[in-house]
Amino acid sequence: MALDSAPFLFIFLPVLVLLFHACCGRASSLAVALLPLASVIYCALIDPRTLPLLSAMILLNYSLVQAILRTPAGATVRAVLTTIGLIISLAPLVLYKLDGGDGFGLMRPDGAGSQHLVPLGLAFYSLQQITYLIDAQKNTTLKLSFVRHLAWSSLFCQLPAGPIAPYSTMAPQYADLGKSRPAALDTLKGLSLVLFGLLKKTLIAVPLGHMITPLYRSAETGSIHSIDAFTAMWGFMLELYFNFSAFSDIAIGLALCFGLRLPVNFNSPLQARDLGDYVARWHMSMMHFVRSYVFVPVFRLLAHYLNSRMSLSLWAAATIISFSVMGAWHSLSFTMIAVWVIWACGLVGFQICRSSRIYKRKPQEKSILGRFFKVFNIVFLLFMMSVTATWYRADSFDGFSTIVSGLFGFSPSTSMIISAPRLMFFLAPITLLTLAFPNTMQIFGLISGKPSLLMRALTWRPNRSWGLLTGIAGAIFLLMILSSGAEQGDFIYARF
């Protein structure tokens, strides 16, 4: 029962939302209890392995934090208990990741890769439990009852692939959960966001996945046409973005139906101007976790034991360590971690260049040379991100190298696959939509966008125009989900 399945959308979700709204204000404890109960049903139907893992992790960490809070701050026993909690949270993930192979095929949408052996959402709720271990000690006023803690730890729409919602951010919201009925405007906005997330996946991500699969199969034979190589790389980059951001839209929209505001996960990362900007826009909840719970502690630790005046060197070391952790989160293979270390070195080099005199002497952006450098930076960034995405999607290193070398005509060329021209025609409007238009978070007012006529025209409002558009979108999705042979496909990050 995936989040985009008919049973979930037309039975599970309406019943849960109606019951929750009916209980709010009158029986707030019952309203809150409905969410963990819904999570149990959801996990039991989609991946029963998740239930014992998640339950044990929640119970053990909750008990540990209660014990930690009874010990004096700075006591050795507190540090020991925190370490035990970190081990409990990370051990299952590490054990499953050790069987992740060499890192290739992690994002195959057909579910055939070894990464799909990982229980649903394990990589996400493991990190969320770590935020509880740390945040509950920093601010002892952030206390939730056990039922409310269960609701935060196991929110069903967030389990498969986030967003990662830190305890410090969400605890105040869960403390008030169910005490009053969620605003009708938030519920309406949430349902609309769910619908457009579903369409984003069904109309863009899934068709892209079907179209590029033959191209990656062709690459495994050792030869590929240069146009096929380009469409395979850029096509999967777009599929990955729309698939993952579609899930985030659905999760955030569902949470709004219960009066909860989850962190935003994407802010048009493919519109980034440089690597630093891209890092700040892609998988934002993960980047926030790494910055708050890895980078900052590592930086402070290095500053404590080394020369604190070497701020740039300490920042560079903490950045490389943080990116290594993100690489290991994806896969514990040496090659995968090495890829992320290379990206970290690139980010460090970029930041050093930005602070140098040479960068400050660069041509003005309005000059011809300045515009050239701006466009070159964007194109090069998109190319490198597409290469990295191809690394995840290719089934082997041979397939990956065939696509990259084929892009420049260095691999044995074959005749272009028949579907490639249709795919390129399909990619053109999607590329324009990705690079030039506001994203769904901006359209629905969850983050601010650049003031423009286009932004004002597309901003969601509870009026007739948006009602008509939502109705048409709903009809399109209903026809697609009910049509014979309609395949919804998997959420790529749901098995991380």
Coordinates of C-alpha atoms in Angstrom, one line a residue:
M1 CA 0.0 0.0 0.0
A2 CA 2.3 2.7 -1.3
L3 CA 1.4 6.4 -0.8
D4 CA 0.4 6.6 -4.5
S5 CA -1.8 3.5 -4.5
A6 CA -5.5 3.5 -4.9
P7 CA -6.2 1.7 -1.5
F8 CA -4.2 4.3 0.3
L9 CA -5.6 7.4 -1.5
F10 CA -9.3 6.3 -1.6
I11 CA -9.7 4.3 1.6
F12 CA -6.8 4.6 4.1
L13 CA -6.2 8.4 3.9
P14 CA -9.8 9.7 3.8
V15 CA -10.8 7.5 6.8
L16 CA -7.7 8.5 8.8
V17 CA -8.1 12.3 8.1
L18 CA -11.9 12.2 8.9
L19 CA -11.3 10.3 12.2
F20 CA -8.4 12.6 13.1
H21 CA -10.4 15.8 12.5
A22 CA -13.4 14.4 14.4
C23 CA -11.2 13.7 17.4
C24 CA -9.3 17.0 17.5
G25 CA -10.4 19.3 20.3
R26 CA -12.7 16.7 21.8
A27 CA -10.3 13.8 22.4
S28 CA -6.9 15.1 21.6
S29 CA -5.1 12.0 23.0
L30 CA -7.1 9.7 20.8
A31 CA -6.4 12.0 17.8
V32 CA -2.7 11.7 18.4
A33 CA -2.9 7.9 19.0
L34 CA -4.4 7.5 15.5
L35 CA -1.2 8.5 13.8
P36 CA 1.0 5.7 15.4
L37 CA -1.8 3.2 14.8
A38 CA -1.9 4.3 11.1
S39 CA 1.9 3.8 10.9
V40 CA 1.6 0.3 12.3
I41 CA -1.0 -0.6 9.7
Y42 CA 1.0 1.1 6.9
C43 CA 4.2 -0.7 7.8
A44 CA 2.5 -4.0 8.2
L45 CA 1.0 -3.8 4.7
I46 CA 4.0 -2.4 2.8
D47 CA 7.1 -3.9 4.7
P48 CA 6.5 -5.9 7.9
R49 CA 10.3 -5.9 8.6
T50 CA 10.1 -2.2 9.4
L51 CA 7.8 -2.8 12.4
P52 CA 10.2 -4.6 14.8
L53 CA 13.2 -2.5 13.8
L54 CA 11.4 0.8 14.2
S55 CA 9.6 -0.3 17.4
A56 CA 12.8 -1.5 19.1
M57 CA 14.7 1.7 18.0
I58 CA 12.0 3.9 19.4
L59 CA 11.6 2.1 22.7
L60 CA 15.3 1.8 23.4
N61 CA 16.1 5.3 22.5
Y62 CA 13.2 6.7 24.5
S63 CA 14.2 4.7 27.5
L64 CA 17.9 5.8 27.1
V65 CA 16.9 9.5 26.9
Q66 CA 14.8 9.2 30.0
A67 CA 17.8 7.7 31.8
I68 CA 20.2 10.3 30.4
L69 CA 18.0 13.2 31.6
R70 CA 18.2 11.8 35.2
T71 CA 22.0 12.0 35.1
P72 CA 24.0 15.3 35.7
A73 CA 25.1 17.2 32.7
G74 CA 28.6 16.4 31.7
A75 CA 28.7 13.1 33.6
T76 CA 30.5 10.2 32.0
V77 CA 27.5 8.0 32.3
R78 CA 25.6 10.4 30.1
A79 CA 28.2 10.2 27.4
V80 CA 28.2 6.4 27.6
L81 CA 24.4 6.2 27.3
T82 CA 24.4 8.6 24.4
T83 CA 27.0 6.5 22.6
I84 CA 24.8 3.4 23.2
G85 CA 21.9 5.2 21.7
L86 CA 23.9 6.2 18.6
I87 CA 24.9 2.6 18.2
I88 CA 21.3 1.4 18.5
S89 CA 20.2 3.9 15.9
L90 CA 23.0 3.2 13.4
A91 CA 23.8 -0.5 13.8
P92 CA 20.8 -1.9 11.8
L93 CA 21.5 0.6 9.0
V94 CA 25.2 -0.2 8.9
L95 CA 24.6 -4.0 8.8
Y96 CA 22.2 -3.6 5.9
K97 CA 24.4 -1.2 4.1
L98 CA 27.4 -3.6 4.3
D99 CA 25.5 -5.8 1.9
G100 CA 25.0 -3.0 -0.5
G101 CA 27.6 -4.1 -3.0
D102 CA 29.8 -1.8 -4.9
G103 CA 27.3 1.1 -5.0
F104 CA 26.1 0.6 -8.6
G105 CA 22.4 0.1 -9.3
L106 CA 21.4 1.8 -6.0
M107 CA 18.7 3.8 -7.7
R108 CA 17.3 1.3 -10.2
P109 CA 13.6 1.8 -10.2
D110 CA 12.8 -1.9 -10.9
G111 CA 13.8 -2.8 -7.3
A112 CA 16.4 -5.4 -8.5
G113 CA 19.4 -3.8 -6.8
S114 CA 20.8 -5.1 -3.5
Q115 CA 20.0 -1.8 -1.9
H116 CA 16.3 -2.8 -2.1
L117 CA 17.0 -5.3 0.6
V118 CA 17.1 -2.5 3.1
P119 CA 13.8 -2.2 5.1
L120 CA 11.5 0.6 4.2
G121 CA 12.8 4.0 5.3
L122 CA 15.6 2.7 7.6
A123 CA 18.1 5.3 6.6
F124 CA 15.7 8.1 7.4
Y125 CA 14.2 7.2 10.7
S126 CA 17.6 6.1 12.0
L127 CA 18.8 9.7 11.6
Q128 CA 15.7 11.1 13.0
Q129 CA 16.2 9.0 16.2
I130 CA 19.6 10.5 16.5
T131 CA 18.2 14.0 16.5
Y132 CA 16.1 12.9 19.6
L133 CA 19.1 11.6 21.4
I134 CA 20.9 14.9 20.9
D135 CA 18.1 17.5 21.0
A136 CA 16.4 16.2 24.1
Q137 CA 19.6 16.7 26.1
K138 CA 20.2 20.3 24.8
N139 CA 16.7 21.5 25.6
T140 CA 15.0 19.6 28.5
T141 CA 11.8 21.6 28.0
L142 CA 11.1 19.7 24.8
K143 CA 9.3 16.9 26.5
L144 CA 6.5 14.9 24.8
S145 CA 4.3 12.2 26.2
F146 CA 5.1 8.7 25.0
V147 CA 2.2 8.6 22.6
R148 CA 3.1 12.0 21.1
H149 CA 6.7 10.8 20.9
L150 CA 5.5 7.7 19.0
A151 CA 3.6 10.0 16.6
W152 CA 6.7 12.0 15.9
S153 CA 8.9 8.9 15.6
S154 CA 6.7 7.0 13.2
L155 CA 4.7 9.4 11.1
F156 CA 3.6 7.1 8.2
C157 CA 3.9 9.6 5.4
Q158 CA 7.4 10.5 6.4
L159 CA 8.8 7.0 7.1
P160 CA 9.7 5.8 3.6
A161 CA 12.0 8.7 2.5
G162 CA 11.7 11.7 4.9
P163 CA 12.0 14.6 5.1
I164 CA 14.1 14.2 8.2
A165 CA 12.3 16.2 10.8
P166 CA 14.6 17.1 13.8
Y167 CA 13.1 16.6 17.3
S168 CA 14.0 20.2 18.2
T169 CA 11.9 21.5 15.3
M170 CA 8.9 19.2 15.5
A171 CA 8.5 18.7 19.3
P172 CA 6.6 22.0 19.8
Q173 CA 4.2 21.1 17.0
Y174 CA 3.5 17.6 18.4
A175 CA 3.0 19.0 21.8
D176 CA 0.0 20.9 20.5
L177 CA -1.1 18.2 18.1
G178 CA -4.8 17.3 18.3
K179 CA -5.7 20.1 20.7
S180 CA -7.5 22.0 17.9
R181 CA -8.6 21.0 14.5
P182 CA -6.1 21.7 11.7
A183 CA -7.0 24.9 9.7
A184 CA -9.2 24.1 6.8
L185 CA -6.9 26.1 4.5
D186 CA -3.9 24.0 5.6
T187 CA -5.9 20.8 4.9
L188 CA -7.0 22.0 1.5
K189 CA -3.4 23.1 0.7
G190 CA -2.1 19.8 1.9
L191 CA -4.4 17.7 -0.3
S192 CA -3.7 19.9 -3.3
L193 CA 0.0 19.5 -2.7
V194 CA -0.4 15.7 -2.5
L195 CA -2.3 15.7 -5.8
F196 CA 0.4 17.7 -7.6
G197 CA 3.1 15.5 -6.1
L198 CA 1.3 12.4 -7.4
L199 CA 1.1 14.0 -10.9
K200 CA 4.7 15.0 -10.8
K201 CA 5.7 11.4 -10.2
T202 CA 3.1 9.8 -12.5
L203 CA 3.4 12.2 -15.5
I204 CA 7.1 12.9 -15.4
A205 CA 9.2 10.6 -13.2
V206 CA 7.7 7.2 -14.1
P207 CA 7.6 7.8 -17.9
L208 CA 11.2 9.0 -17.7
G209 CA 12.2 5.9 -15.9
H210 CA 10.6 3.7 -18.6
M211 CA 12.2 5.6 -21.4
I212 CA 15.8 5.6 -20.1
T213 CA 15.9 2.0 -19.0
P214 CA 16.7 0.7 -22.6
L215 CA 19.5 3.2 -22.8
Y216 CA 21.2 1.9 -19.6
R217 CA 20.7 -1.7 -20.8
S218 CA 22.4 -0.7 -24.1
A219 CA 25.3 0.8 -22.2
E220 CA 25.9 -2.6 -20.4
T221 CA 26.7 -4.1 -23.9
G222 CA 29.7 -1.8 -24.2
S223 CA 28.4 0.6 -26.9
I224 CA 26.0 3.5 -27.0
H225 CA 25.2 6.4 -29.4
S226 CA 26.3 9.8 -28.2
I227 CA 22.7 11.1 -28.2
D228 CA 21.6 8.1 -26.2
A229 CA 24.4 8.8 -23.7
F230 CA 23.3 12.4 -23.2
T231 CA 19.6 11.5 -22.8
A232 CA 20.4 8.7 -20.4
M233 CA 22.5 11.0 -18.2
W234 CA 20.2 14.0 -18.2
G235 CA 17.0 11.9 -18.3
F236 CA 17.9 10.1 -15.0
M237 CA 19.0 13.3 -13.4
L238 CA 15.5 14.7 -14.0
E239 CA 13.8 11.4 -13.1
L240 CA 15.7 11.3 -9.7
Y241 CA 14.8 15.0 -9.0
F242 CA 11.1 14.6 -9.9
N243 CA 10.7 11.2 -8.2
F244 CA 12.3 12.3 -4.9
S245 CA 10.8 15.8 -4.8
A246 CA 7.4 14.3 -5.7
F247 CA 7.6 12.0 -2.6
S248 CA 8.6 15.1 -0.5
D249 CA 5.6 17.0 -1.8
I250 CA 3.3 14.1 -0.9
A251 CA 4.8 13.7 2.6
I252 CA 4.6 17.4 3.3
G253 CA 1.1 17.7 1.9
L254 CA -0.1 14.7 4.0
A255 CA 1.4 16.1 7.2
L256 CA -0.4 19.4 6.5
C257 CA -3.7 17.5 6.7
F258 CA -2.9 16.8 10.3
G259 CA -1.7 20.3 11.1
L260 CA 2.0 19.5 10.9
R261 CA 4.6 21.4 8.9
L262 CA 7.5 19.1 7.9
P263 CA 10.8 20.7 6.7
V264 CA 11.1 21.5 3.0
N265 CA 13.4 19.1 1.1
F266 CA 13.9 20.7 -2.3
N267 CA 14.3 24.3 -3.6
S268 CA 14.9 24.0 -7.3
P269 CA 18.4 22.5 -6.9
L270 CA 18.9 22.3 -10.7
Q271 CA 18.5 26.1 -10.8
A272 CA 21.6 26.5 -8.6
R273 CA 24.4 28.8 -9.8
D274 CA 27.3 27.0 -8.2
L275 CA 28.1 23.9 -6.1
G276 CA 27.6 25.6 -2.8
D277 CA 24.2 26.8 -3.9
Y278 CA 23.3 23.3 -5.2
V279 CA 24.3 21.7 -1.9
A280 CA 22.0 24.1 0.0
R281 CA 19.0 23.3 -2.3
W282 CA 19.1 19.5 -2.7
H283 CA 17.7 17.1 0.0
M284 CA 17.7 20.1 2.4
S285 CA 16.6 18.1 5.4
M286 CA 19.5 15.7 5.0
M287 CA 21.9 18.7 4.6
H288 CA 20.5 20.3 7.7
F289 CA 21.0 17.0 9.7
V290 CA 24.6 16.7 8.4
R291 CA 25.4 20.3 9.2
S292 CA 23.9 20.3 12.7
Y293 CA 24.8 16.8 13.9
V294 CA 28.0 16.0 12.0
F295 CA 29.7 19.2 10.6
V296 CA 29.3 21.4 13.7
P297 CA 30.4 18.8 16.3
V298 CA 33.4 17.7 14.1
F299 CA 34.4 21.4 13.6
R300 CA 34.2 22.1 17.3
L301 CA 36.1 18.9 18.1
L302 CA 38.9 19.8 15.6
A303 CA 39.0 23.4 16.9
H304 CA 39.4 22.1 20.5
Y305 CA 42.3 19.8 19.8
L306 CA 44.0 21.8 17.0
N307 CA 44.9 25.4 16.4
S308 CA 41.5 27.2 16.4
R309 CA 43.0 30.0 14.2
M310 CA 43.2 27.6 11.3
S311 CA 39.5 28.2 10.6
L312 CA 39.7 27.5 6.9
S313 CA 41.6 24.2 7.3
L314 CA 39.3 23.1 10.1
W315 CA 36.2 24.0 7.9
A316 CA 37.7 22.0 5.0
A317 CA 38.4 19.0 7.2
A318 CA 34.9 19.1 8.7
T319 CA 33.4 19.4 5.2
I320 CA 35.2 16.4 3.9
I321 CA 34.3 14.3 6.9
S322 CA 30.7 15.4 6.6
F323 CA 30.5 14.5 2.9
S324 CA 32.1 11.1 3.6
V325 CA 29.3 10.4 6.1
M326 CA 26.8 11.3 3.4
G327 CA 28.5 9.0 1.0
A328 CA 28.5 6.2 3.6
W329 CA 24.8 6.9 4.1
H330 CA 24.1 6.1 0.5
S331 CA 26.4 3.1 0.4
L332 CA 29.3 1.8 2.5
S333 CA 31.3 0.9 -0.7
F334 CA 34.7 2.6 -1.1
T335 CA 33.8 3.9 -4.5
M336 CA 30.7 5.7 -3.3
I337 CA 32.4 7.3 -0.4
A338 CA 35.3 8.3 -2.7
V339 CA 32.8 10.1 -5.0
W340 CA 31.5 12.1 -2.2
V341 CA 35.0 13.0 -1.0
I342 CA 35.7 14.3 -4.5
W343 CA 32.6 16.5 -4.3
A344 CA 33.7 17.7 -0.9
C345 CA 37.1 18.6 -2.3
G346 CA 35.4 20.4 -5.1
L347 CA 33.3 22.4 -2.7
V348 CA 36.3 23.3 -0.6
G349 CA 38.2 24.4 -3.7
F350 CA 35.3 26.5 -4.8
Q351 CA 35.0 28.2 -1.5
I352 CA 38.8 28.9 -1.4
C353 CA 38.5 30.4 -4.9
R354 CA 35.6 32.6 -3.9
S355 CA 37.7 34.0 -1.0
S356 CA 40.7 34.6 -3.3
R357 CA 41.7 37.8 -5.0
I358 CA 41.5 36.1 -8.4
Y359 CA 37.8 35.4 -7.9
K360 CA 37.1 38.9 -6.7
R361 CA 38.7 40.1 -10.0
K362 CA 36.4 38.0 -12.1
P363 CA 34.5 39.8 -14.9
Q364 CA 31.3 41.6 -14.0
E365 CA 28.2 39.4 -14.5
K366 CA 26.7 41.9 -16.9
S367 CA 29.7 41.8 -19.2
I368 CA 29.9 39.3 -22.1
L369 CA 32.7 37.4 -20.5
G370 CA 31.0 37.5 -17.1
R371 CA 27.8 36.0 -18.6
F372 CA 29.9 33.4 -20.4
F373 CA 31.4 32.3 -17.1
K374 CA 28.0 32.3 -15.4
V375 CA 26.5 30.0 -18.1
F376 CA 29.6 27.8 -18.1
N377 CA 29.5 27.3 -14.3
I378 CA 25.8 26.3 -14.5
V379 CA 26.3 23.9 -17.4
F380 CA 29.4 22.3 -15.8
L381 CA 27.6 21.9 -12.5
L382 CA 24.6 20.2 -14.2
F383 CA 26.9 18.0 -16.2
M384 CA 28.8 16.9 -13.1
M385 CA 25.6 16.2 -11.1
S386 CA 24.3 14.2 -14.1
V387 CA 27.5 12.1 -14.1
T388 CA 27.1 11.5 -10.4
A389 CA 23.5 10.5 -10.9
T390 CA 24.5 8.1 -13.7
W391 CA 27.0 6.5 -11.2
Y392 CA 24.0 5.6 -9.0
R393 CA 21.8 4.4 -11.9
A394 CA 24.3 2.3 -13.9
D395 CA 24.3 -1.4 -13.2
S396 CA 28.1 -1.6 -13.3
F397 CA 31.3 0.4 -13.8
D398 CA 31.5 -0.7 -17.4
G399 CA 28.0 0.6 -18.1
F400 CA 28.8 3.9 -16.3
S401 CA 32.1 4.3 -18.3
T402 CA 30.3 3.5 -21.6
I403 CA 27.8 6.2 -21.0
V404 CA 30.3 8.9 -20.0
S405 CA 32.8 8.1 -22.8
G406 CA 29.9 7.7 -25.3
L407 CA 28.8 11.2 -24.5
F408 CA 32.1 12.4 -26.1
G409 CA 32.1 9.8 -28.8
F410 CA 34.8 7.7 -27.3
S411 CA 32.9 4.5 -26.8
P412 CA 31.9 2.1 -29.7
S413 CA 28.9 3.7 -31.3
T414 CA 25.7 2.0 -32.4
S415 CA 22.6 3.2 -34.1
M416 CA 20.5 5.4 -32.0
I417 CA 17.8 3.6 -30.0
I418 CA 14.3 4.2 -31.5
S419 CA 12.9 5.7 -28.3
A420 CA 15.7 8.3 -27.9
P421 CA 14.2 11.0 -30.2
R422 CA 10.8 10.6 -28.3
L423 CA 12.7 10.9 -25.0
M424 CA 14.5 14.0 -26.1
F425 CA 11.2 15.6 -27.2
F426 CA 9.8 14.6 -23.8
L427 CA 12.9 16.1 -22.0
A428 CA 12.7 19.5 -23.6
P429 CA 9.6 20.9 -21.8
I430 CA 10.5 19.1 -18.6
T431 CA 14.0 20.8 -18.7
L432 CA 12.3 24.2 -19.3
L433 CA 9.9 23.5 -16.4
T434 CA 12.8 22.5 -14.1
L435 CA 15.2 25.4 -15.0
A436 CA 12.9 28.3 -15.5
F437 CA 9.7 27.8 -13.4
P438 CA 9.0 28.1 -9.6
N439 CA 8.9 24.8 -7.7
T440 CA 5.9 23.4 -5.9
M441 CA 7.2 24.6 -2.5
Q442 CA 7.2 28.1 -3.8
I443 CA 3.9 27.8 -5.6
F444 CA 2.2 26.6 -2.4
G445 CA 3.8 29.3 -0.2
L446 CA 5.9 27.0 1.9
I447 CA 9.1 28.8 0.9
S448 CA 9.5 32.2 -0.7
G449 CA 10.3 32.6 -4.3
K450 CA 11.7 35.5 -6.4
P451 CA 9.0 38.2 -6.9
S452 CA 7.9 38.1 -10.5
L453 CA 4.8 38.1 -12.6
L454 CA 5.1 34.4 -13.2
M455 CA 5.5 33.7 -9.4
R456 CA 2.4 35.8 -8.6
A457 CA 0.4 34.1 -11.4
L458 CA 1.3 30.6 -10.2
T459 CA 1.0 31.1 -6.4
W460 CA -1.6 28.7 -5.0
R461 CA -4.8 30.4 -3.7
P462 CA -8.1 28.9 -2.5
N463 CA -10.1 30.4 -5.4
R464 CA -12.1 29.1 -8.3
S465 CA -9.2 29.1 -10.8
W466 CA -7.1 26.8 -8.6
G467 CA -10.2 24.8 -7.7
L468 CA -10.8 24.2 -11.4
L469 CA -7.1 23.3 -12.0
T470 CA -7.1 21.0 -9.0
G471 CA -10.2 19.3 -10.2
I472 CA -8.7 18.7 -13.7
A473 CA -5.5 17.4 -12.2
G474 CA -7.5 15.1 -10.0
A475 CA -9.5 13.8 -12.9
I476 CA -6.3 13.1 -14.9
F477 CA -4.7 11.2 -12.0
L478 CA -7.9 9.2 -11.4
L479 CA -8.0 8.2 -15.0
M480 CA -4.4 7.2 -14.9
I481 CA -4.5 5.2 -11.7
L482 CA -7.7 3.4 -12.8
S483 CA -6.6 2.7 -16.3
S484 CA -5.6 -0.9 -17.0
G485 CA -1.8 -1.5 -16.9
A486 CA -1.1 1.9 -15.3
E487 CA 2.2 1.4 -13.3
Q488 CA 3.0 3.8 -10.5
G489 CA 6.5 2.6 -10.0
D490 CA 8.6 2.8 -6.8
F491 CA 9.9 5.9 -5.0
I492 CA 13.6 5.7 -5.6
Y493 CA 14.8 6.8 -2.1
A494 CA 12.2 4.7 -0.3
R495 CA 14.7 1.8 0.1
F496 CA 17.6 3.8 1.5

